[in-house]
CSV table of C-alpha atoms in Angstrom, one decimal:
chain,number,residue,atom,x,y,z
A,1,LYS,CA,85.9,123.7,99.6
A,2,ALA,CA,89.2,123.1,101.4
A,3,GLY,CA,91.2,120.1,100.2
A,4,VAL,CA,92.6,117.2,102.2
A,5,THR,CA,95.2,118.5,104.8
A,6,GLN,CA,98.0,116.5,106.3
A,7,THR,CA,100.2,117.4,109.2
A,8,PRO,CA,103.0,117.6,109.7
A,9,ARG,CA,104.4,118.0,106.2
A,10,TYR,CA,107.9,116.9,107.1
A,11,LEU,CA,109.2,114.8,109.9
A,12,ILE,CA,112.5,113.4,110.9
A,13,LYS,CA,112.7,110.6,113.4
A,14,THR,CA,115.3,108.1,114.6
A,15,ARG,CA,115.0,104.3,114.5
A,16,GLY,CA,112.9,102.9,117.3
A,17,GLN,CA,110.8,106.0,117.8
A,18,GLN,CA,107.2,106.2,117.0
A,19,VAL,CA,105.3,108.7,114.9
A,20,THR,CA,101.7,109.9,114.5
A,21,LEU,CA,100.5,111.5,111.3
A,22,SER,CA,97.2,113.4,111.0
A,23,CYS,CA,94.8,113.8,108.1
A,24,SER,CA,91.8,116.0,107.8
A,25,PRO,CA,89.5,115.0,104.9
A,26,ILE,CA,87.4,117.2,102.7
A,27,SER,CA,84.3,118.3,104.5
A,28,GLY,CA,81.6,115.6,104.0
A,29,HIS,CA,84.0,112.9,103.1
A,30,ARG,CA,83.6,109.9,105.4
A,31,SER,CA,86.2,107.6,103.9
A,32,VAL,CA,89.9,108.1,104.5
A,33,SER,CA,92.6,105.9,103.0
A,34,TRP,CA,96.3,105.9,103.8
A,35,TYR,CA,99.1,105.1,101.4
A,36,GLN,CA,102.9,104.8,101.6
A,37,GLN,CA,104.8,106.1,98.6
A,38,THR,CA,108.4,105.2,97.9
A,39,PRO,CA,110.4,105.8,94.7
A,40,GLY,CA,109.8,102.9,92.3
A,41,GLN,CA,107.2,101.2,94.4
A,42,GLY,CA,104.2,103.4,93.6
A,43,LEU,CA,101.5,103.7,96.2
A,44,GLN,CA,101.2,100.9,98.7
A,45,PHE,CA,97.8,100.8,100.4
A,46,LEU,CA,98.0,100.8,104.2
A,47,PHE,CA,94.4,100.9,105.3
A,48,GLU,CA,91.0,102.6,104.8
A,49,TYR,CA,88.6,103.9,107.4
A,50,PHE,CA,84.9,104.6,106.9
A,51,SER,CA,82.7,105.9,109.7
A,52,GLU,CA,85.4,105.2,112.3
A,53,THR,CA,85.8,101.5,111.2
A,54,GLN,CA,88.6,100.0,109.4
A,55,ARG,CA,87.1,98.8,106.1
A,56,ASN,CA,90.2,97.6,104.2
A,57,LYS,CA,93.7,96.8,105.2
A,58,GLY,CA,96.9,96.3,103.2
A,59,ASN,CA,99.8,94.1,103.8
A,60,PHE,CA,101.8,96.1,106.3
A,61,PRO,CA,103.1,94.9,109.7
A,62,GLY,CA,101.2,95.6,112.9
A,63,ARG,CA,103.6,98.5,113.6
A,64,PHE,CA,101.3,100.5,111.3
A,65,SER,CA,98.0,101.3,112.8
A,66,GLY,CA,95.3,103.9,112.3
A,67,ARG,CA,92.1,105.3,113.6
A,68,GLN,CA,89.3,107.6,112.5
A,69,PHE,CA,87.4,110.0,114.7
A,70,SER,CA,83.7,110.9,114.7
A,71,ASN,CA,84.5,114.0,112.6
A,72,SER,CA,86.2,111.8,110.0
A,73,ARG,CA,89.6,113.1,110.8
A,74,SER,CA,92.2,110.2,110.8
A,75,GLU,CA,95.5,109.5,112.3
A,76,MET,CA,98.0,106.8,111.5
A,77,ASN,CA,100.7,105.7,113.9
A,78,VAL,CA,103.9,103.9,113.2
A,79,SER,CA,105.7,102.3,116.2
A,80,THR,CA,109.3,101.2,116.4
A,81,LEU,CA,110.4,103.0,113.3
A,82,GLU,CA,112.8,101.3,110.9
A,83,LEU,CA,115.0,102.9,108.2
A,84,GLY,CA,112.7,101.4,105.5
A,85,ASP,CA,109.8,103.4,106.8
A,86,SER,CA,111.2,106.5,105.3
A,87,ALA,CA,108.6,107.5,102.7
A,88,LEU,CA,105.9,109.9,101.7
A,89,TYR,CA,102.7,109.0,103.5
A,90,LEU,CA,99.6,110.1,101.6
A,91,CYS,CA,96.1,110.4,102.9
A,92,ALA,CA,93.1,110.4,100.5
A,93,SER,CA,89.4,111.0,101.3
A,94,SER,CA,86.3,110.1,99.3
A,95,ILE,CA,82.6,109.9,99.4
A,96,PRO,CA,81.5,106.2,99.2
A,97,GLY,CA,79.4,105.5,96.1
A,98,GLN,CA,80.1,108.7,94.4
A,99,GLY,CA,82.7,109.8,91.9
A,100,ALA,CA,83.6,108.4,88.5
A,101,PHE,CA,81.2,105.5,87.6
A,102,HIS,CA,80.0,105.4,91.2
A,103,LYS,CA,83.5,104.4,92.3
A,104,GLU,CA,85.2,106.4,94.9
A,105,THR,CA,87.3,109.1,93.4
A,106,GLN,CA,90.0,109.7,95.9
A,107,TYR,CA,91.2,113.2,96.7
A,108,PHE,CA,94.7,113.2,98.0
A,109,GLY,CA,96.5,115.5,100.4
A,110,PRO,CA,100.1,116.7,99.8
A,111,GLY,CA,101.5,114.0,102.1
A,112,THR,CA,103.8,113.8,105.0
A,113,ARG,CA,107.4,113.1,104.2
A,114,LEU,CA,108.9,111.0,106.9
A,115,LEU,CA,112.7,110.5,107.2
A,116,VAL,CA,113.9,107.8,109.6
A,117,LEU,CA,117.6,108.1,110.6
B,1,GLN,CA,96.5,88.3,90.7
B,2,GLN,CA,96.2,91.6,92.5
B,3,GLN,CA,99.1,93.3,90.7
B,4,VAL,CA,98.9,96.1,88.2
B,5,LYS,CA,102.1,96.3,86.1
B,6,GLN,CA,102.9,99.7,84.6
B,7,SER,CA,105.5,100.6,81.9
B,8,PRO,CA,107.7,102.3,81.2
B,9,GLN,CA,109.2,103.5,84.5
B,10,SER,CA,110.2,106.8,82.8
B,11,LEU,CA,109.5,108.4,79.5
B,12,ILE,CA,110.9,111.4,77.7
B,13,VAL,CA,108.8,112.9,74.9
B,14,GLN,CA,109.3,116.0,72.7
B,15,LYS,CA,106.8,118.8,73.0
B,16,GLY,CA,104.0,118.1,70.6
B,17,GLY,CA,104.5,114.4,70.5
B,18,ILE,CA,102.4,111.5,71.8
B,19,SER,CA,103.1,110.1,75.3
B,20,ILE,CA,102.0,106.5,75.8
B,21,ILE,CA,101.9,104.7,79.1
B,22,ASN,CA,100.8,101.0,79.4
B,23,CYS,CA,99.3,99.0,82.2
B,24,ALA,CA,98.4,95.3,82.5
B,25,TYR,CA,96.4,93.5,85.1
B,26,GLU,CA,95.5,89.9,86.0
B,27,ASN,CA,92.4,90.0,88.0
B,28,THR,CA,89.4,89.8,85.7
B,29,ALA,CA,87.1,91.0,88.5
B,30,PHE,CA,88.5,94.5,88.2
B,31,ASP,CA,85.9,96.9,86.8
B,32,TYR,CA,87.3,100.3,87.2
B,33,PHE,CA,90.5,101.7,85.8
B,34,PRO,CA,91.6,105.2,86.7
B,35,TRP,CA,94.7,107.2,85.9
B,36,TYR,CA,96.1,109.6,88.4
B,37,GLN,CA,98.6,112.4,87.8
B,38,GLN,CA,101.0,113.6,90.4
B,39,PHE,CA,103.1,116.7,90.3
B,40,PRO,CA,106.2,117.2,92.6
B,41,GLY,CA,105.1,118.1,96.2
B,42,LYS,CA,101.5,117.2,95.5
B,43,GLY,CA,99.3,114.2,96.0
B,44,PRO,CA,98.0,112.3,93.0
B,45,ALA,CA,94.8,113.7,91.3
B,46,LEU,CA,92.3,111.8,89.2
B,47,LEU,CA,93.0,112.4,85.5
B,48,ILE,CA,90.6,110.1,83.7
B,49,ALA,CA,88.9,106.7,84.3
B,50,ILE,CA,87.3,104.0,82.3
B,51,ARG,CA,85.0,101.0,82.8
B,52,PRO,CA,85.6,97.7,80.8
B,53,ASP,CA,82.4,98.1,78.8
B,54,VAL,CA,84.0,100.6,76.5
B,55,SER,CA,87.3,100.3,74.6
B,56,GLU,CA,88.2,104.0,74.6
B,57,LYS,CA,87.5,107.2,76.5
B,58,LYS,CA,88.8,110.6,75.5
B,59,GLU,CA,89.0,113.8,77.6
B,60,GLY,CA,90.7,116.6,75.8
B,61,ARG,CA,94.2,115.5,75.0
B,62,PHE,CA,94.0,112.5,77.2
B,63,THR,CA,92.7,109.1,76.0
B,64,ILE,CA,92.4,105.8,77.7
B,65,SER,CA,92.5,102.7,75.4
B,66,PHE,CA,91.2,99.5,77.0
B,67,ASN,CA,91.7,96.0,75.7
B,68,LYS,CA,89.6,93.6,77.9
B,69,SER,CA,90.8,90.4,76.2
B,70,ALA,CA,94.4,91.3,76.7
B,71,LYS,CA,93.8,92.7,80.2
B,72,GLN,CA,95.7,95.8,79.2
B,73,PHE,CA,94.9,99.5,79.2
B,74,SER,CA,96.9,102.5,78.2
B,75,LEU,CA,97.0,106.3,78.6
B,76,HIS,CA,97.8,108.4,75.5
B,77,ILE,CA,98.6,112.1,75.8
B,78,MET,CA,98.3,113.8,72.5
B,79,ASP,CA,100.2,117.0,71.7
B,80,SER,CA,102.2,116.6,74.9
B,81,GLN,CA,103.1,119.8,76.6
B,82,PRO,CA,105.8,120.7,79.2
B,83,GLY,CA,103.0,121.2,81.8
B,84,ASP,CA,102.2,117.5,81.4
B,85,SER,CA,105.5,116.6,83.0
B,86,ALA,CA,104.5,114.6,86.0
B,87,THR,CA,104.3,111.1,87.4
B,88,TYR,CA,101.4,109.1,86.1
B,89,PHE,CA,99.8,106.2,87.9
B,90,CYS,CA,97.4,103.6,86.6
B,91,ALA,CA,95.2,101.7,89.1
B,92,ALA,CA,92.4,99.2,89.1
B,93,SER,CA,89.7,98.2,91.5
B,94,GLY,CA,86.9,95.7,91.9
B,95,SER,CA,83.9,95.2,94.1
B,96,ASN,CA,85.7,96.1,97.4
B,97,TYR,CA,86.6,99.6,96.1
B,98,GLN,CA,90.3,99.1,97.1
B,99,LEU,CA,92.6,100.6,94.4
B,100,ILE,CA,95.5,98.5,93.3
B,101,TRP,CA,98.2,100.9,91.9
B,102,GLY,CA,100.8,100.6,89.2
B,103,ALA,CA,104.4,101.6,90.1
B,104,GLY,CA,104.2,104.9,88.3
B,105,THR,CA,105.7,106.5,85.2
B,106,LYS,CA,107.8,109.6,85.3
B,107,LEU,CA,107.0,111.6,82.2
B,108,ILE,CA,109.2,114.4,81.0
B,109,ILE,CA,108.2,116.6,78.1
B,110,LYS,CA,111.2,118.3,76.5
B,111,PRO,CA,110.5,121.8,75.1
């Protein structure tokens, strides 16, 4: 089974621009979560989509948005980029109700590394 | 109350030694505590997980110890190997399934 794929893998943008990142989950996985990873800050949860609906949302400004399509593929968009948005953006997919102890084991993609200049 | 505090931030262990990473939480509603392992250039991958109804879980060289009264849990890596060098994250979740992550520990195993 193919793993979670994210495109692009690397991206360089300038302040004020916007960016769209894409995530294709493992086949059959209907839940997709997005995280921002920066050195020393761990993984900060952005949002989670399940069956095209946002199920959970982290504490990020409205510049960060996402959506999920009927085939479970997901995109996240960041508008008006700031220098502090430079990070590794990770996508994870899961099957609700399955995995360790019926909690959702999350399967991560390799991430998109975004650099904002 | 939603935080998970992880320590140390970095750790250097000799090959064959025991690596210990600690995490503490506040929210008593958390009922699922996984550890993820991340290699450079890769996303995190589930290593081992525990529920609060047991005090210890072992899988190969990896053991989670759980202290419910102290609201702490730790990862022990026995006979640490250079291939274990990675960043380790603890996490916790409750009924809403959302994982709350620790800040990560960069582990280096010296040959």
